[in-house]
């Protein structure tokens, strides 16, 4: 044909928020923004300076923005199996996963095609990670996530010191590992006058009678 050319949509439509100029540009001035998702078929007719025409069918797909939707990473325990699947929304096609910044704890690996973090962590650690998801057309999304690996929760205190009737008593039951804050409960019966602080695990008070008791 002979320039200049004039373009017009003759059937179908563009997504809401997009327009096409007579020069054939979709997104006039580069500022148009689609407001709905979906696949939109349409036909364009071009006319040249001599009145010759041609028609071609097109299809434009609009996706939601790619975003990593995993809110946080589960806490790992040293010596115990770990498994969590990263999640993303939007984008097009399948996702490819990677650790963009930071290092995974020793013993944990990321499957780049499924987004599964799995393995058996070997040591306690706190890792600051930047996770990247990439869709099938190269769009990328990033998210800062923290992966904490801690030792198994265990009691350090094995026995409690004896108390004396009518004398103030205070002793903390100590633990290690796990992830603070802790919540403590017990079964059995404390001596009259003593109570357990469920946040600090301090047994305190003034016992008013002599007795031997077991609690768990």
PDB file of C-alpha atoms in Angstrom:
ATOM      1  CA  UNK A   1       0.000   0.000   0.000  1.00  0.00           C
ATOM      2  CA  UNK A   2       0.800   3.668   0.106  1.00  0.00           C
ATOM      3  CA  UNK A   3       1.318   5.630   3.322  1.00  0.00           C
ATOM      4  CA  UNK A   4      -0.203   7.185   5.316  1.00  0.00           C
ATOM      5  CA  UNK A   5      -2.335   4.416   6.796  1.00  0.00           C
ATOM      6  CA  UNK A   6      -5.537   4.716   8.801  1.00  0.00           C
ATOM      7  CA  UNK A   7      -6.592   2.034  11.299  1.00  0.00           C
ATOM      8  CA  UNK A   8     -10.003   1.245  12.758  1.00  0.00           C
ATOM      9  CA  UNK A   9     -11.477  -1.604  14.810  1.00  0.00           C
ATOM     10  CA  UNK A  10     -14.269  -3.157  12.757  1.00  0.00           C
ATOM     11  CA  UNK A  11     -15.388  -5.934  15.117  1.00  0.00           C
ATOM     12  CA  UNK A  12     -14.800  -6.959  18.701  1.00  0.00           C
ATOM     13  CA  UNK A  13     -13.380  -4.545  21.227  1.00  0.00           C
ATOM     14  CA  UNK A  14     -10.369  -3.655  23.275  1.00  0.00           C
ATOM     15  CA  UNK A  15     -10.392  -4.148  27.066  1.00  0.00           C
ATOM     16  CA  UNK A  16     -12.051  -1.381  29.038  1.00  0.00           C
ATOM     17  CA  UNK A  17      -9.508   1.374  29.566  1.00  0.00           C
ATOM     18  CA  UNK A  18      -7.674   0.897  26.268  1.00  0.00           C
ATOM     19  CA  UNK A  19      -8.251   2.683  22.982  1.00  0.00           C
ATOM     20  CA  UNK A  20      -6.640   2.597  19.562  1.00  0.00           C
ATOM     21  CA  UNK A  21      -5.756   5.696  17.592  1.00  0.00           C
ATOM     22  CA  UNK A  22      -6.180   6.005  13.827  1.00  0.00           C
ATOM     23  CA  UNK A  23      -2.415   5.535  13.548  1.00  0.00           C
ATOM     24  CA  UNK A  24      -2.792   2.036  14.975  1.00  0.00           C
ATOM     25  CA  UNK A  25      -1.391   2.780  18.410  1.00  0.00           C
ATOM     26  CA  UNK A  26      -3.097   0.907  21.249  1.00  0.00           C
ATOM     27  CA  UNK A  27      -2.780   2.954  24.407  1.00  0.00           C
ATOM     28  CA  UNK A  28      -3.035   6.529  23.195  1.00  0.00           C
ATOM     29  CA  UNK A  29       0.003   8.564  24.379  1.00  0.00           C
ATOM     30  CA  UNK A  30       1.120   5.481  26.277  1.00  0.00           C
ATOM     31  CA  UNK A  31      -1.154   6.363  29.206  1.00  0.00           C
ATOM     32  CA  UNK A  32      -4.112   4.015  28.775  1.00  0.00           C
ATOM     33  CA  UNK A  33      -4.610   1.438  31.510  1.00  0.00           C
ATOM     34  CA  UNK A  34      -6.748  -1.703  31.148  1.00  0.00           C
ATOM     35  CA  UNK A  35      -9.175  -2.076  34.052  1.00  0.00           C
ATOM     36  CA  UNK A  36     -10.442  -5.631  33.501  1.00  0.00           C
ATOM     37  CA  UNK A  37      -8.826  -8.991  32.842  1.00  0.00           C
ATOM     38  CA  UNK A  38      -9.628 -11.492  30.113  1.00  0.00           C
ATOM     39  CA  UNK A  39      -8.981 -12.293  26.461  1.00  0.00           C
ATOM     40  CA  UNK A  40     -10.355  -9.818  23.947  1.00  0.00           C
ATOM     41  CA  UNK A  41     -10.576 -10.715  20.220  1.00  0.00           C
ATOM     42  CA  UNK A  42     -10.979  -7.888  17.728  1.00  0.00           C
ATOM     43  CA  UNK A  43     -10.467  -7.151  14.020  1.00  0.00           C
ATOM     44  CA  UNK A  44      -8.571  -4.180  12.632  1.00  0.00           C
ATOM     45  CA  UNK A  45      -8.972  -2.704   9.164  1.00  0.00           C
ATOM     46  CA  UNK A  46      -6.184  -0.650   7.657  1.00  0.00           C
ATOM     47  CA  UNK A  47      -6.762   1.751   4.763  1.00  0.00           C
ATOM     48  CA  UNK A  48      -3.908   3.240   2.760  1.00  0.00           C
ATOM     49  CA  UNK A  49      -3.721   6.614   0.962  1.00  0.00           C
ATOM     50  CA  UNK A  50      -5.180   5.083  -2.201  1.00  0.00           C
ATOM     51  CA  UNK A  51      -8.154   3.517  -0.462  1.00  0.00           C
ATOM     52  CA  UNK A  52      -6.798  -0.032  -0.436  1.00  0.00           C
ATOM     53  CA  UNK A  53      -7.798  -2.022   2.649  1.00  0.00           C
ATOM     54  CA  UNK A  54      -6.817  -5.110   4.563  1.00  0.00           C
ATOM     55  CA  UNK A  55      -8.343  -6.719   7.677  1.00  0.00           C
ATOM     56  CA  UNK A  56      -6.606  -8.813  10.314  1.00  0.00           C
ATOM     57  CA  UNK A  57      -7.845 -10.529  13.483  1.00  0.00           C
ATOM     58  CA  UNK A  58      -6.035 -10.002  16.788  1.00  0.00           C
ATOM     59  CA  UNK A  59      -6.444 -11.157  20.364  1.00  0.00           C
ATOM     60  CA  UNK A  60      -5.258  -9.208  23.400  1.00  0.00           C
ATOM     61  CA  UNK A  61      -5.008 -10.853  26.823  1.00  0.00           C
ATOM     62  CA  UNK A  62      -4.966  -8.828  30.041  1.00  0.00           C
ATOM     63  CA  UNK A  63      -3.746 -10.502  33.238  1.00  0.00           C
ATOM     64  CA  UNK A  64      -3.754  -9.424  36.864  1.00  0.00           C
ATOM     65  CA  UNK A  65      -0.373  -8.049  37.963  1.00  0.00           C
ATOM     66  CA  UNK A  66       2.030 -10.770  39.089  1.00  0.00           C
ATOM     67  CA  UNK A  67       2.310 -10.865  42.870  1.00  0.00           C
ATOM     68  CA  UNK A  68       3.783 -13.244  45.438  1.00  0.00           C
ATOM     69  CA  UNK A  69       0.937 -14.004  47.833  1.00  0.00           C
ATOM     70  CA  UNK A  70       2.796 -16.055  50.473  1.00  0.00           C
ATOM     71  CA  UNK A  71       2.418 -13.906  53.628  1.00  0.00           C
ATOM     72  CA  UNK A  72       5.294 -15.450  55.580  1.00  0.00           C
ATOM     73  CA  UNK A  73       7.496 -18.510  55.830  1.00  0.00           C
ATOM     74  CA  UNK A  74       6.912 -21.240  58.383  1.00  0.00           C
ATOM     75  CA  UNK A  75       9.491 -21.708  61.120  1.00  0.00           C
ATOM     76  CA  UNK A  76      11.828 -24.656  60.612  1.00  0.00           C
ATOM     77  CA  UNK A  77      13.136 -26.966  63.331  1.00  0.00           C
ATOM     78  CA  UNK A  78      16.688 -28.294  63.183  1.00  0.00           C
ATOM     79  CA  UNK A  79      16.768 -31.976  62.327  1.00  0.00           C
ATOM     80  CA  UNK A  80      13.107 -32.065  61.296  1.00  0.00           C
ATOM     81  CA  UNK A  81      11.644 -32.090  57.773  1.00  0.00           C
ATOM     82  CA  UNK A  82      10.528 -28.749  56.331  1.00  0.00           C
ATOM     83  CA  UNK A  83       8.033 -28.256  53.500  1.00  0.00           C
ATOM     84  CA  UNK A  84       6.237 -25.149  52.283  1.00  0.00           C
ATOM     85  CA  UNK A  85       4.932 -24.195  48.850  1.00  0.00           C
ATOM     86  CA  UNK A  86       5.348 -20.578  47.744  1.00  0.00           C
ATOM     87  CA  UNK A  87       2.250 -19.020  46.167  1.00  0.00           C
ATOM     88  CA  UNK A  88       1.737 -16.318  43.542  1.00  0.00           C
ATOM     89  CA  UNK A  89      -1.224 -14.733  41.788  1.00  0.00           C
ATOM     90  CA  UNK A  90      -1.679 -12.983  38.458  1.00  0.00           C
ATOM     91  CA  UNK A  91       0.763 -13.045  35.594  1.00  0.00           C
ATOM     92  CA  UNK A  92       0.551 -15.444  32.675  1.00  0.00           C
ATOM     93  CA  UNK A  93       1.230 -19.158  32.475  1.00  0.00           C
ATOM     94  CA  UNK A  94       3.454 -21.007  34.896  1.00  0.00           C
ATOM     95  CA  UNK A  95       5.866 -19.471  37.388  1.00  0.00           C
ATOM     96  CA  UNK A  96       9.596 -19.863  37.854  1.00  0.00           C
ATOM     97  CA  UNK A  97      10.920 -19.320  41.372  1.00  0.00           C
ATOM     98  CA  UNK A  98      14.307 -18.226  42.638  1.00  0.00           C
ATOM     99  CA  UNK A  99      16.048 -16.690  45.629  1.00  0.00           C
ATOM    100  CA  UNK A 100      16.918 -13.232  44.283  1.00  0.00           C
ATOM    101  CA  UNK A 101      18.826 -12.184  47.396  1.00  0.00           C
ATOM    102  CA  UNK A 102      19.943 -13.959  50.551  1.00  0.00           C
ATOM    103  CA  UNK A 103      20.785 -17.590  51.255  1.00  0.00           C
ATOM    104  CA  UNK A 104      18.540 -20.469  52.230  1.00  0.00           C
ATOM    105  CA  UNK A 105      19.403 -22.254  55.503  1.00  0.00           C
ATOM    106  CA  UNK A 106      21.685 -25.257  55.116  1.00  0.00           C
ATOM    107  CA  UNK A 107      19.603 -28.304  54.252  1.00  0.00           C
ATOM    108  CA  UNK A 108      16.675 -26.443  52.642  1.00  0.00           C
ATOM    109  CA  UNK A 109      16.296 -26.185  48.863  1.00  0.00           C
ATOM    110  CA  UNK A 110      13.892 -24.383  46.513  1.00  0.00           C
ATOM    111  CA  UNK A 111      12.298 -26.201  43.565  1.00  0.00           C
ATOM    112  CA  UNK A 112      12.363 -23.535  40.830  1.00  0.00           C
ATOM    113  CA  UNK A 113       9.370 -24.962  38.946  1.00  0.00           C
ATOM    114  CA  UNK A 114       6.993 -25.737  41.833  1.00  0.00           C
ATOM    115  CA  UNK A 115       8.041 -23.134  44.407  1.00  0.00           C
ATOM    116  CA  UNK A 116       8.404 -25.825  47.090  1.00  0.00           C
ATOM    117  CA  UNK A 117      10.856 -25.143  49.902  1.00  0.00           C
ATOM    118  CA  UNK A 118      11.845 -28.473  51.403  1.00  0.00           C
ATOM    119  CA  UNK A 119      14.578 -30.364  53.204  1.00  0.00           C
ATOM    120  CA  UNK A 120      15.915 -30.834  56.706  1.00  0.00           C
ATOM    121  CA  UNK A 121      17.571 -27.741  58.207  1.00  0.00           C
ATOM    122  CA  UNK A 122      20.853 -28.493  59.930  1.00  0.00           C
ATOM    123  CA  UNK A 123      21.426 -25.475  62.157  1.00  0.00           C
ATOM    124  CA  UNK A 124      19.488 -22.684  63.823  1.00  0.00           C
ATOM    125  CA  UNK A 125      19.512 -19.513  61.720  1.00  0.00           C
ATOM    126  CA  UNK A 126      17.496 -16.456  60.697  1.00  0.00           C
ATOM    127  CA  UNK A 127      17.708 -15.785  56.959  1.00  0.00           C
ATOM    128  CA  UNK A 128      16.467 -12.602  55.264  1.00  0.00           C
ATOM    129  CA  UNK A 129      15.423 -13.554  51.737  1.00  0.00           C
ATOM    130  CA  UNK A 130      14.134 -11.796  48.640  1.00  0.00           C
ATOM    131  CA  UNK A 131      12.050 -14.314  46.675  1.00  0.00           C
ATOM    132  CA  UNK A 132      11.419 -13.759  42.961  1.00  0.00           C
ATOM    133  CA  UNK A 133       8.610 -15.222  40.841  1.00  0.00           C
ATOM    134  CA  UNK A 134       8.720 -14.921  37.059  1.00  0.00           C
ATOM    135  CA  UNK A 135       5.809 -15.770  34.766  1.00  0.00           C
ATOM    136  CA  UNK A 136       5.904 -17.283  31.282  1.00  0.00           C
ATOM    137  CA  UNK A 137       6.299 -13.932  29.522  1.00  0.00           C
ATOM    138  CA  UNK A 138       9.056 -12.599  31.764  1.00  0.00           C
ATOM    139  CA  UNK A 139       7.095 -10.493  34.240  1.00  0.00           C
ATOM    140  CA  UNK A 140       8.723 -10.531  37.671  1.00  0.00           C
ATOM    141  CA  UNK A 141       7.550 -10.044  41.252  1.00  0.00           C
ATOM    142  CA  UNK A 142       9.635  -9.814  44.414  1.00  0.00           C
ATOM    143  CA  UNK A 143       8.903 -10.232  48.112  1.00  0.00           C
ATOM    144  CA  UNK A 144      10.960  -9.930  51.296  1.00  0.00           C
ATOM    145  CA  UNK A 145      10.498 -12.978  53.512  1.00  0.00           C
ATOM    146  CA  UNK A 146      12.256 -14.240  56.641  1.00  0.00           C
ATOM    147  CA  UNK A 147      12.993 -17.919  57.196  1.00  0.00           C
ATOM    148  CA  UNK A 148      13.708 -18.796  60.820  1.00  0.00           C
ATOM    149  CA  UNK A 149      15.186 -22.140  61.834  1.00  0.00           C
ATOM    150  CA  UNK A 150      15.236 -22.870  65.547  1.00  0.00           C
ATOM    151  CA  UNK A 151      16.310 -25.731  67.786  1.00  0.00           C
ATOM    152  CA  UNK A 152      13.549 -28.055  69.026  1.00  0.00           C
ATOM    153  CA  UNK A 153      11.597 -26.754  72.007  1.00  0.00           C
ATOM    154  CA  UNK A 154      12.824 -28.432  75.185  1.00  0.00           C
ATOM    155  CA  UNK A 155      12.800 -27.923  78.944  1.00  0.00           C
ATOM    156  CA  UNK A 156      16.126 -26.969  80.502  1.00  0.00           C
ATOM    157  CA  UNK A 157      14.863 -27.165  84.086  1.00  0.00           C
ATOM    158  CA  UNK A 158      14.577 -30.790  85.207  1.00  0.00           C
ATOM    159  CA  UNK A 159      13.734 -30.366  88.916  1.00  0.00           C
ATOM    160  CA  UNK A 160      12.475 -27.572  91.131  1.00  0.00           C
ATOM    161  CA  UNK A 161      14.116 -26.558  94.420  1.00  0.00           C
ATOM    162  CA  UNK A 162      12.192 -27.233  97.613  1.00  0.00           C
ATOM    163  CA  UNK A 163      10.174 -24.480  99.227  1.00  0.00           C
ATOM    164  CA  UNK A 164       9.513 -23.717 102.894  1.00  0.00           C
ATOM    165  CA  UNK A 165       6.069 -23.289 104.420  1.00  0.00           C
ATOM    166  CA  UNK A 166       5.129 -19.625 104.986  1.00  0.00           C
ATOM    167  CA  UNK A 167       8.253 -18.406 103.161  1.00  0.00           C
ATOM    168  CA  UNK A 168       8.305 -16.630  99.796  1.00  0.00           C
ATOM    169  CA  UNK A 169       9.069 -18.904  96.876  1.00  0.00           C
ATOM    170  CA  UNK A 170      10.004 -17.963  93.282  1.00  0.00           C
ATOM    171  CA  UNK A 171      11.523 -20.170  90.623  1.00  0.00           C
ATOM    172  CA  UNK A 172      11.460 -20.006  86.822  1.00  0.00           C
ATOM    173  CA  UNK A 173      11.089 -23.130  84.744  1.00  0.00           C
ATOM    174  CA  UNK A 174      13.497 -22.594  81.847  1.00  0.00           C
ATOM    175  CA  UNK A 175      13.207 -23.756  78.249  1.00  0.00           C
ATOM    176  CA  UNK A 176      15.356 -23.611  75.118  1.00  0.00           C
ATOM    177  CA  UNK A 177      14.648 -23.675  71.399  1.00  0.00           C
ATOM    178  CA  UNK A 178      11.260 -23.051  69.861  1.00  0.00           C
ATOM    179  CA  UNK A 179      10.120 -19.555  69.014  1.00  0.00           C
ATOM    180  CA  UNK A 180       9.210 -16.959  71.635  1.00  0.00           C
ATOM    181  CA  UNK A 181       6.881 -15.840  73.044  1.00  0.00           C
ATOM    182  CA  UNK A 182       6.003 -18.994  74.958  1.00  0.00           C
ATOM    183  CA  UNK A 183       2.763 -19.992  76.646  1.00  0.00           C
ATOM    184  CA  UNK A 184       2.955 -22.299  79.668  1.00  0.00           C
ATOM    185  CA  UNK A 185       0.325 -24.527  81.263  1.00  0.00           C
ATOM    186  CA  UNK A 186       0.511 -27.435  83.663  1.00  0.00           C
ATOM    187  CA  UNK A 187      -1.361 -30.466  84.891  1.00  0.00           C
ATOM    188  CA  UNK A 188      -1.455 -31.518  88.509  1.00  0.00           C
ATOM    189  CA  UNK A 189      -1.789 -29.343  91.621  1.00  0.00           C
ATOM    190  CA  UNK A 190       0.585 -26.678  92.893  1.00  0.00           C
ATOM    191  CA  UNK A 191       0.951 -26.291  96.663  1.00  0.00           C
ATOM    192  CA  UNK A 192      -1.597 -23.907  98.192  1.00  0.00           C
ATOM    193  CA  UNK A 193      -0.291 -20.349  97.890  1.00  0.00           C
ATOM    194  CA  UNK A 194       1.766 -20.902  94.739  1.00  0.00           C
ATOM    195  CA  UNK A 195       0.774 -20.038  91.159  1.00  0.00           C
ATOM    196  CA  UNK A 196       2.273 -20.257  87.676  1.00  0.00           C
ATOM    197  CA  UNK A 197       2.783 -17.223  85.444  1.00  0.00           C
ATOM    198  CA  UNK A 198       1.762 -18.599  82.039  1.00  0.00           C
ATOM    199  CA  UNK A 199       3.933 -16.109  80.150  1.00  0.00           C
ATOM    200  CA  UNK A 200       7.213 -16.259  82.111  1.00  0.00           C
ATOM    201  CA  UNK A 201       6.787 -19.754  83.632  1.00  0.00           C
ATOM    202  CA  UNK A 202       7.710 -18.414  87.067  1.00  0.00           C
ATOM    203  CA  UNK A 203       6.200 -20.362  89.952  1.00  0.00           C
ATOM    204  CA  UNK A 204       5.873 -17.982  92.862  1.00  0.00           C
ATOM    205  CA  UNK A 205       3.989 -17.163  96.040  1.00  0.00           C
ATOM    206  CA  UNK A 206       4.052 -18.252  99.661  1.00  0.00           C
ATOM    207  CA  UNK A 207       3.183 -21.902 100.325  1.00  0.00           C
ATOM    208  CA  UNK A 208       0.935 -22.282 103.360  1.00  0.00           C
ATOM    209  CA  UNK A 209       1.252 -26.012 103.936  1.00  0.00           C
ATOM    210  CA  UNK A 210       3.971 -28.660 103.738  1.00  0.00           C
ATOM    211  CA  UNK A 211       3.443 -31.217 101.002  1.00  0.00           C
ATOM    212  CA  UNK A 212       5.051 -33.081  98.106  1.00  0.00           C
ATOM    213  CA  UNK A 213       3.421 -32.638  94.711  1.00  0.00           C
ATOM    214  CA  UNK A 214       4.173 -33.499  91.093  1.00  0.00           C
ATOM    215  CA  UNK A 215       3.189 -31.276  88.184  1.00  0.00           C
ATOM    216  CA  UNK A 216       3.727 -31.591  84.459  1.00  0.00           C
TER     217      UNK A 216
END
